[in-house]
Amino acid sequence: MNTFKVTPYSVSGKIDYDKLIKDFGLRLVDESLIDDFDFPHKLLKMKYFFAHRDLDKIAQFYKEHGRFAIVSGRGASEHIHLGHTLLFKFVLDLQKHFNAFLFVPISEDEKYFAKQGLSFEDARKYAIENLVDLVALGLDMKNTEFVIDTLTMNAKIYGLAAKIAKRITLSTVKAVYGFSNEQNIGLHFFPAMQAAHILYPTVEKDLPSLVVISVDQDPHVRVSRDVAEKLKLFKPASLESRFLKGLSGEEKMSASDPYSSIYINDSAKLVRKKVWRAFTGGQPTVKEQKKLGGNPDICPIYEYNALFFDTFDEARNRYQRCKSGELLCGDCKNELIKRLQKFLESHRKEREKAEEKVSKLLEE
Ligand code: SF4
């Protein structure tokens, strides 16, 4: 029997996304919904964002009122990697397309509670580093607010978290997250803070929130929806992605294996090394590859090229050429290395400008 686990604090086993949809009570993102939402983004069409809650209601609200809010943040405990980058670039496209208000909560406190060995100071340091990266990726502060929980928390958010905490019981938290008595009370309290982040635009701006997350974060949305009902607020909607494959071929990049992910601060040399070591869906020899073709469905090199850099049509073409044996893994890897090195080099330059902006924002 396939046993797998997906929670905000632990992901393991071979993930069955269909089962996850059923177990979590999600709905599939299908063509008609993409049409109705009027946002034919490549990551929706390629089913990277594969599941949702009430996206149809957000589409309807937008048709009637011309606005909604997006909530998408970071649990900061390390530098961001390509999975975070992909999600955040999607968020920025979404914000731009709909001119939506964006709220970005950075929850280094959650990681501090959850991760053994992570000091408070390091969690905070990564929170700032992550914000710099998000600004370098194009975060526009005109229609955006952010909070770094232990640095810039305000009374409005904490007040909301207090109201929410009174409406969540310990047994709910244990049932939804699987927490035990041995875990610290910071972690038990955090769902209230997370729900406050999610509901903040609703309370402050009277806008329904669309939470854009990877699917392991869904329990936070479930708790927030229950609380929203109790507080007579719009229930938050969500758009949820699957996981970006790890370079070693695993279903999700692993924090314990530095070679399974590309980090935003990796050097050009390290990127080359990581990609050359990566697993592929190719055959053991060129001769067999040409005869039998490869398997792009299990290939992280295909996924990174297709999701990050190709257009939708280019990705489809790459898929066919891999299957037919026309494409060779060495060529694919070389192409990915060049594209990643170029992207990371340009990010490094943007980051220098972003550092100054973030210092000013934090002073303010
Ligand atoms: Fe992956 Fe490219 Fe090899 Fe196909 S040819 S298996 S896409 S690396």
Tab-separated table of C-alpha atoms and ligand atoms in Angstrom:
chain	number	residue	atom	x	y	z
A	1	MET	CA	0.000	0.000	0.000
A	2	ASN	CA	1.284	3.488	-0.868
A	3	THR	CA	1.587	5.436	2.377
A	4	PHE	CA	2.617	9.032	2.142
A	5	LYS	CA	2.396	12.027	4.397
A	6	VAL	CA	1.858	15.691	3.540
A	7	THR	CA	1.651	18.281	6.336
A	8	PRO	CA	3.175	21.778	6.667
A	9	TYR	CA	5.941	20.191	8.765
A	10	SER	CA	6.625	16.880	7.053
A	11	VAL	CA	6.346	15.473	3.525
A	12	SER	CA	7.310	11.867	2.848
A	13	GLY	CA	6.533	8.880	0.618
A	14	LYS	CA	5.325	8.752	-2.986
A	15	ILE	CA	2.679	11.424	-3.202
A	16	ASP	CA	-0.641	10.476	-4.759
A	17	TYR	CA	-2.037	13.873	-5.759
A	18	ASP	CA	-5.478	12.457	-6.629
A	19	LYS	CA	-5.775	11.005	-3.157
A	20	LEU	CA	-4.576	14.271	-1.664
A	21	ILE	CA	-7.382	16.122	-3.442
A	22	LYS	CA	-9.910	13.733	-1.911
A	23	ASP	CA	-8.348	13.650	1.562
A	24	PHE	CA	-7.972	17.432	1.810
A	25	GLY	CA	-11.351	18.160	0.156
A	26	LEU	CA	-9.766	20.164	-2.670
A	27	ARG	CA	-11.005	20.598	-6.249
A	28	LEU	CA	-9.053	20.093	-9.435
A	29	VAL	CA	-8.089	23.139	-11.529
A	30	ASP	CA	-9.606	22.358	-14.935
A	31	GLU	CA	-9.717	24.106	-18.314
A	32	SER	CA	-13.144	25.649	-17.785
A	33	LEU	CA	-12.041	27.161	-14.460
A	34	ILE	CA	-8.888	28.605	-16.070
A	35	ASP	CA	-11.148	30.181	-18.753
A	36	ASP	CA	-13.571	31.501	-16.162
A	37	PHE	CA	-10.738	32.958	-14.064
A	38	ASP	CA	-9.409	34.485	-17.289
A	39	PHE	CA	-5.770	33.848	-16.409
A	40	PRO	CA	-4.315	31.320	-18.883
A	41	HIS	CA	-0.937	31.161	-17.126
A	42	LYS	CA	1.468	28.409	-18.166
A	43	LEU	CA	1.699	27.046	-14.613
A	44	LEU	CA	-2.082	26.605	-14.519
A	45	LYS	CA	-2.251	25.071	-17.989
A	46	MET	CA	0.594	22.688	-17.110
A	47	LYS	CA	-1.232	21.743	-13.893
A	48	TYR	CA	1.652	22.785	-11.660
A	49	PHE	CA	-1.054	24.627	-9.742
A	50	PHE	CA	-3.370	21.664	-9.770
A	51	ALA	CA	-5.891	22.178	-6.977
A	52	HIS	CA	-7.986	24.904	-5.420
A	53	ARG	CA	-10.657	25.900	-2.962
A	54	ASP	CA	-13.286	28.382	-4.178
A	55	LEU	CA	-11.210	29.848	-7.010
A	56	ASP	CA	-14.521	30.073	-8.894
A	57	LYS	CA	-15.829	32.360	-6.126
A	58	ILE	CA	-12.778	34.618	-6.448
A	59	ALA	CA	-13.364	34.757	-10.228
A	60	GLN	CA	-16.985	35.761	-9.585
A	61	PHE	CA	-16.034	38.363	-6.973
A	62	TYR	CA	-13.493	39.850	-9.369
A	63	LYS	CA	-16.125	40.072	-12.137
A	64	GLU	CA	-18.486	41.920	-9.804
A	65	HIS	CA	-16.043	44.129	-7.862
A	66	GLY	CA	-12.810	44.226	-9.907
A	67	ARG	CA	-10.600	43.299	-6.983
A	68	PHE	CA	-9.477	40.639	-4.517
A	69	ALA	CA	-6.422	40.013	-2.327
A	70	ILE	CA	-3.595	37.518	-2.635
A	71	VAL	CA	-1.819	36.095	0.394
A	72	SER	CA	1.445	34.264	-0.158
A	73	GLY	CA	4.379	34.214	2.207
A	74	ARG	CA	7.528	32.464	3.321
A	75	GLY	CA	8.403	30.331	6.276
A	76	ALA	CA	11.963	31.574	6.489
A	77	SER	CA	14.681	29.170	7.631
A	78	GLU	CA	17.080	29.057	4.691
A	79	HIS	CA	17.764	30.809	1.397
A	80	ILE	CA	14.940	30.426	-1.107
A	81	HIS	CA	15.284	27.716	-3.754
A	82	LEU	CA	13.809	27.279	-7.205
A	83	GLY	CA	10.517	25.880	-5.851
A	84	HIS	CA	9.924	29.046	-3.823
A	85	THR	CA	11.064	31.201	-6.740
A	86	LEU	CA	8.656	29.567	-9.162
A	87	LEU	CA	5.724	30.014	-6.798
A	88	PHE	CA	6.581	33.608	-6.079
A	89	LYS	CA	7.046	34.549	-9.735
A	90	PHE	CA	3.574	33.131	-10.343
A	91	VAL	CA	2.214	35.265	-7.487
A	92	LEU	CA	3.741	38.383	-9.031
A	93	ASP	CA	2.207	37.556	-12.442
A	94	LEU	CA	-1.147	37.019	-10.760
A	95	GLN	CA	-0.924	40.301	-8.874
A	96	LYS	CA	0.000	42.193	-12.019
A	97	HIS	CA	-2.742	40.614	-14.130
A	98	PHE	CA	-5.533	41.445	-11.669
A	99	ASN	CA	-3.974	44.482	-9.990
A	100	ALA	CA	-4.666	42.631	-6.731
A	101	PHE	CA	-3.597	43.668	-3.258
A	102	LEU	CA	-0.809	41.336	-2.106
A	103	PHE	CA	-0.006	40.485	1.497
A	104	VAL	CA	3.306	38.710	2.139
A	105	PRO	CA	3.700	37.281	5.649
A	106	ILE	CA	7.193	36.080	6.496
A	107	SER	CA	6.953	33.577	9.322
A	108	GLU	CA	10.396	32.975	10.715
A	109	ASP	CA	8.724	32.359	14.095
A	110	GLU	CA	6.980	29.259	12.708
A	111	LYS	CA	10.285	27.809	11.509
A	112	TYR	CA	11.931	28.682	14.810
A	113	PHE	CA	9.206	26.718	16.633
A	114	ALA	CA	9.319	23.810	14.178
A	115	LYS	CA	12.984	23.278	13.362
A	116	GLN	CA	15.384	21.673	15.780
A	117	GLY	CA	18.677	23.545	15.853
A	118	LEU	CA	17.444	26.753	14.161
A	119	SER	CA	18.332	29.718	16.357
A	120	PHE	CA	16.022	32.706	16.730
A	121	GLU	CA	18.728	34.976	15.296
A	122	ASP	CA	19.265	32.801	12.215
A	123	ALA	CA	15.528	32.543	11.564
A	124	ARG	CA	15.309	36.332	11.635
A	125	LYS	CA	18.380	36.702	9.427
A	126	TYR	CA	16.781	34.416	6.811
A	127	ALA	CA	13.509	36.340	7.043
A	128	ILE	CA	15.327	39.497	5.928
A	129	GLU	CA	17.368	37.623	3.310
A	130	ASN	CA	14.172	36.103	1.893
A	131	LEU	CA	12.494	39.506	1.708
A	132	VAL	CA	15.493	40.863	-0.202
A	133	ASP	CA	15.124	37.986	-2.675
A	134	LEU	CA	11.395	38.606	-3.112
A	135	VAL	CA	11.992	42.309	-3.771
A	136	ALA	CA	14.737	41.357	-6.256
A	137	LEU	CA	12.249	39.087	-8.019
A	138	GLY	CA	9.978	42.098	-8.575
A	139	LEU	CA	7.826	42.532	-5.453
A	140	ASP	CA	6.196	45.923	-5.928
A	141	MET	CA	5.452	47.684	-2.643
A	142	LYS	CA	2.824	50.012	-4.172
A	143	ASN	CA	-0.001	47.506	-3.827
A	144	THR	CA	1.676	45.204	-1.311
A	145	GLU	CA	2.148	44.876	2.420
A	146	PHE	CA	4.481	42.514	4.196
A	147	VAL	CA	5.128	41.491	7.767
A	148	ILE	CA	8.170	39.803	9.289
A	149	ASP	CA	6.557	38.269	12.348
A	150	THR	CA	9.261	38.922	14.951
A	151	LEU	CA	10.445	42.224	13.475
A	152	THR	CA	7.544	44.208	12.042
A	153	MET	CA	4.464	42.628	13.650
A	154	ASN	CA	1.696	45.169	14.153
A	155	ALA	CA	-1.172	45.366	16.608
A	156	LYS	CA	-3.770	44.773	13.888
A	157	ILE	CA	-2.359	41.360	12.986
A	158	TYR	CA	-1.611	40.318	16.551
A	159	GLY	CA	-5.071	41.491	17.668
A	160	LEU	CA	-6.636	39.386	14.936
A	161	ALA	CA	-4.500	36.391	15.945
A	162	ALA	CA	-5.761	36.776	19.535
A	163	LYS	CA	-9.409	36.788	18.386
A	164	ILE	CA	-8.731	33.753	16.230
A	165	ALA	CA	-6.821	31.866	18.961
A	166	LYS	CA	-9.911	32.061	21.178
A	167	ARG	CA	-11.873	30.229	18.476
A	168	ILE	CA	-9.476	27.334	17.837
A	169	THR	CA	-9.349	24.470	20.319
A	170	LEU	CA	-6.310	22.384	21.135
A	171	SER	CA	-8.081	19.281	19.860
A	172	THR	CA	-8.663	20.948	16.442
A	173	VAL	CA	-4.983	21.836	16.175
A	174	LYS	CA	-3.955	18.305	17.144
A	175	ALA	CA	-6.398	16.717	14.693
A	176	VAL	CA	-5.506	18.968	11.726
A	177	TYR	CA	-1.733	19.100	12.183
A	178	GLY	CA	-1.077	15.870	14.068
A	179	PHE	CA	0.709	17.760	16.875
A	180	SER	CA	1.493	15.911	20.092
A	181	ASN	CA	1.779	17.052	23.714
A	182	GLU	CA	5.557	16.933	23.417
A	183	GLN	CA	5.686	19.711	20.817
A	184	ASN	CA	6.246	23.245	22.062
A	185	ILE	CA	3.300	25.586	22.576
A	186	GLY	CA	4.672	28.046	19.984
A	187	LEU	CA	3.822	25.509	17.323
A	188	HIS	CA	0.383	24.897	18.840
A	189	PHE	CA	-0.325	28.647	18.774
A	190	PHE	CA	1.027	29.261	15.285
A	191	PRO	CA	-2.174	28.223	13.388
A	192	ALA	CA	-3.849	31.282	14.960
A	193	MET	CA	-1.080	33.537	13.655
A	194	GLN	CA	-1.213	31.909	10.228
A	195	ALA	CA	-4.993	32.362	10.081
A	196	ALA	CA	-4.495	36.021	11.043
A	197	HIS	CA	-2.119	36.421	8.084
A	198	ILE	CA	-4.626	34.807	5.750
A	199	LEU	CA	-7.607	36.824	6.980
A	200	TYR	CA	-5.771	40.150	7.377
A	201	PRO	CA	-6.767	41.560	3.923
A	202	THR	CA	-10.362	40.499	4.550
A	203	VAL	CA	-10.571	42.264	7.896
A	204	GLU	CA	-8.570	45.338	6.896
A	205	LYS	CA	-9.614	45.828	3.268
A	206	ASP	CA	-12.877	43.919	3.007
A	207	LEU	CA	-11.430	41.696	0.285
A	208	PRO	CA	-11.619	37.920	-0.041
A	209	SER	CA	-8.160	36.323	0.151
A	210	LEU	CA	-6.772	33.951	-2.441
A	211	VAL	CA	-3.969	32.039	-0.718
A	212	VAL	CA	-1.291	30.845	-3.144
A	213	ILE	CA	0.710	27.998	-1.618
A	214	SER	CA	2.175	24.564	-2.171
A	215	VAL	CA	-0.257	21.825	-1.178
A	216	ASP	CA	1.512	20.924	2.092
A	217	GLN	CA	0.328	24.272	3.508
A	218	ASP	CA	-3.352	23.409	2.963
A	219	PRO	CA	-4.084	22.692	6.679
A	220	HIS	CA	-3.552	26.409	7.380
A	221	VAL	CA	-6.244	27.243	4.830
A	222	ARG	CA	-8.643	24.690	6.341
A	223	VAL	CA	-8.283	26.154	9.834
A	224	SER	CA	-8.627	29.707	8.466
A	225	ARG	CA	-11.824	28.803	6.629
A	226	ASP	CA	-13.379	27.387	9.813
A	227	VAL	CA	-12.427	30.492	11.748
A	228	ALA	CA	-13.669	32.816	8.975
A	229	GLU	CA	-17.074	31.174	9.233
A	230	LYS	CA	-17.149	31.740	12.995
A	231	LEU	CA	-16.141	35.401	12.535
A	232	LYS	CA	-18.638	35.858	9.658
A	233	LEU	CA	-15.901	36.777	7.164
A	234	PHE	CA	-15.309	35.715	3.537
A	235	LYS	CA	-13.872	32.211	3.617
A	236	PRO	CA	-10.371	32.355	2.086
A	237	ALA	CA	-9.881	30.618	-1.273
A	238	SER	CA	-6.693	28.861	-2.300
A	239	LEU	CA	-4.659	27.889	-5.316
A	240	GLU	CA	-2.270	25.055	-4.525
A	241	SER	CA	0.772	23.740	-6.356
A	242	ARG	CA	2.356	20.342	-6.408
A	243	PHE	CA	6.031	20.048	-5.453
A	244	LEU	CA	8.941	20.768	-7.746
A	245	LYS	CA	10.919	17.557	-8.188
A	246	GLY	CA	14.286	17.230	-6.493
A	247	LEU	CA	17.343	17.014	-8.723
A	248	SER	CA	18.074	13.578	-7.294
A	249	GLY	CA	14.770	12.384	-8.732
A	250	GLU	CA	12.738	12.546	-5.531
A	251	GLU	CA	9.219	13.958	-5.500
A	252	LYS	CA	10.166	17.020	-3.515
A	253	MET	CA	13.427	18.825	-3.018
A	254	SER	CA	14.971	17.600	0.190
A	255	ALA	CA	16.296	20.042	2.779
A	256	SER	CA	18.791	17.427	3.977
A	257	ASP	CA	20.366	16.937	0.504
A	258	PRO	CA	21.917	20.188	-0.817
A	259	TYR	CA	22.306	18.572	-4.250
A	260	SER	CA	18.555	18.081	-4.614
A	261	SER	CA	17.786	21.812	-4.989
A	262	ILE	CA	19.147	24.883	-6.719
A	263	TYR	CA	19.309	27.759	-4.259
A	264	ILE	CA	18.984	31.370	-5.316
A	265	ASN	CA	22.536	32.115	-4.092
A	266	ASP	CA	24.234	29.103	-5.751
A	267	SER	CA	27.343	29.986	-7.765
A	268	ALA	CA	27.539	29.300	-11.520
A	269	LYS	CA	30.039	26.527	-10.794
A	270	LEU	CA	27.798	24.863	-8.219
A	271	VAL	CA	24.783	25.039	-10.549
A	272	ARG	CA	26.804	23.226	-13.225
A	273	LYS	CA	27.862	20.572	-10.732
A	274	LYS	CA	24.347	20.046	-9.390
A	275	VAL	CA	22.730	19.775	-12.814
A	276	TRP	CA	25.404	17.411	-14.148
A	277	ARG	CA	24.903	15.124	-11.135
A	278	ALA	CA	21.105	15.217	-11.480
A	279	PHE	CA	18.864	12.251	-12.151
A	280	THR	CA	17.104	12.220	-15.546
A	281	GLY	CA	14.402	10.165	-17.198
A	282	GLY	CA	16.875	9.171	-19.916
A	283	GLN	CA	18.156	5.765	-21.012
A	284	PRO	CA	21.584	4.466	-19.902
A	285	THR	CA	23.180	5.010	-23.358
A	286	VAL	CA	22.748	7.453	-26.250
A	287	LYS	CA	21.958	4.537	-28.545
A	288	GLU	CA	19.113	3.352	-26.308
A	289	GLN	CA	17.860	6.915	-25.817
A	290	LYS	CA	17.597	7.375	-29.585
A	291	LYS	CA	15.842	4.036	-29.966
A	292	LEU	CA	13.525	4.026	-26.929
A	293	GLY	CA	13.179	7.713	-26.003
A	294	GLY	CA	13.237	9.149	-22.482
A	295	ASN	CA	10.639	9.628	-19.766
A	296	PRO	CA	10.041	13.348	-19.153
A	297	ASP	CA	7.362	12.570	-16.542
A	298	ILE	CA	9.998	11.542	-13.998
A	299	CYS	CA	12.742	13.917	-15.164
A	300	PRO	CA	13.628	16.988	-13.054
A	301	ILE	CA	15.674	18.409	-15.948
A	302	TYR	CA	12.551	18.393	-18.109
A	303	GLU	CA	10.532	19.935	-15.302
A	304	TYR	CA	12.956	22.801	-14.608
A	305	ASN	CA	13.368	23.683	-18.298
A	306	ALA	CA	9.635	23.448	-18.927
A	307	LEU	CA	8.291	25.204	-15.832
A	308	PHE	CA	10.887	27.977	-15.555
A	309	PHE	CA	12.007	28.827	-19.014
A	310	ASP	CA	9.996	27.296	-21.874
A	311	THR	CA	6.781	28.739	-23.209
A	312	PHE	CA	3.802	26.401	-22.995
A	313	ASP	CA	4.312	25.304	-26.623
A	314	GLU	CA	8.070	24.882	-26.191
A	315	ALA	CA	7.461	22.662	-23.169
A	316	ARG	CA	5.044	20.480	-25.138
A	317	ASN	CA	7.560	20.232	-27.948
A	318	ARG	CA	10.336	19.302	-25.497
A	319	TYR	CA	8.099	16.577	-24.056
A	320	GLN	CA	7.480	15.037	-27.494
A	321	ARG	CA	11.137	15.276	-28.530
A	322	CYS	CA	12.207	13.544	-25.321
A	323	LYS	CA	9.699	10.725	-25.803
A	324	SER	CA	10.686	10.195	-29.414
A	325	GLY	CA	14.399	9.948	-28.605
A	326	GLU	CA	15.250	13.085	-30.597
A	327	LEU	CA	16.431	14.879	-27.473
A	328	LEU	CA	19.548	13.800	-25.554
A	329	CYS	CA	20.002	14.303	-21.823
A	330	GLY	CA	23.418	15.971	-22.150
A	331	ASP	CA	21.973	18.655	-24.435
A	332	CYS	CA	19.030	19.199	-22.125
A	333	LYS	CA	21.314	19.562	-19.103
A	334	ASN	CA	23.611	21.998	-20.882
A	335	GLU	CA	20.648	24.123	-21.912
A	336	LEU	CA	19.323	24.174	-18.341
A	337	ILE	CA	22.734	25.100	-16.907
A	338	LYS	CA	23.050	28.096	-19.234
A	339	ARG	CA	19.524	29.285	-18.514
A	340	LEU	CA	19.919	28.930	-14.746
A	341	GLN	CA	23.300	30.646	-14.679
A	342	LYS	CA	21.903	33.585	-16.646
A	343	PHE	CA	18.852	33.855	-14.388
A	344	LEU	CA	20.886	33.639	-11.169
A	345	GLU	CA	23.442	36.170	-12.408
A	346	SER	CA	20.723	38.679	-13.214
A	347	HIS	CA	19.084	37.953	-9.837
A	348	ARG	CA	22.387	38.701	-8.064
A	349	LYS	CA	22.444	42.160	-9.676
A	350	GLU	CA	18.803	42.851	-8.765
A	351	ARG	CA	19.546	41.693	-5.238
A	352	GLU	CA	22.146	44.403	-4.712
A	353	LYS	CA	19.530	47.069	-5.481
A	354	ALA	CA	16.920	45.232	-3.399
A	355	GLU	CA	19.117	45.213	-0.279
A	356	GLU	CA	18.988	48.989	-0.103
A	357	LYS	CA	15.210	49.051	-0.633
A	358	VAL	CA	14.632	46.514	2.126
A	359	SER	CA	16.858	48.422	4.577
A	360	LYS	CA	14.726	51.505	3.964
A	361	LEU	CA	11.489	49.538	4.346
A	362	LEU	CA	12.641	48.077	7.649
A	363	GLU	CA	13.676	51.524	8.919
A	364	GLU	CA	10.217	52.841	8.049
B	1	SF4	FE1	15.020	14.533	-19.327
B	1	SF4	FE2	15.950	15.807	-21.459
B	1	SF4	FE3	16.795	13.347	-20.857
B	1	SF4	FE4	14.320	13.733	-21.732
B	1	SF4	S1	16.178	14.110	-22.856
B	1	SF4	S2	14.926	12.447	-20.029
B	1	SF4	S3	13.838	15.712	-20.831
B	1	SF4	S4	17.101	15.209	-19.638
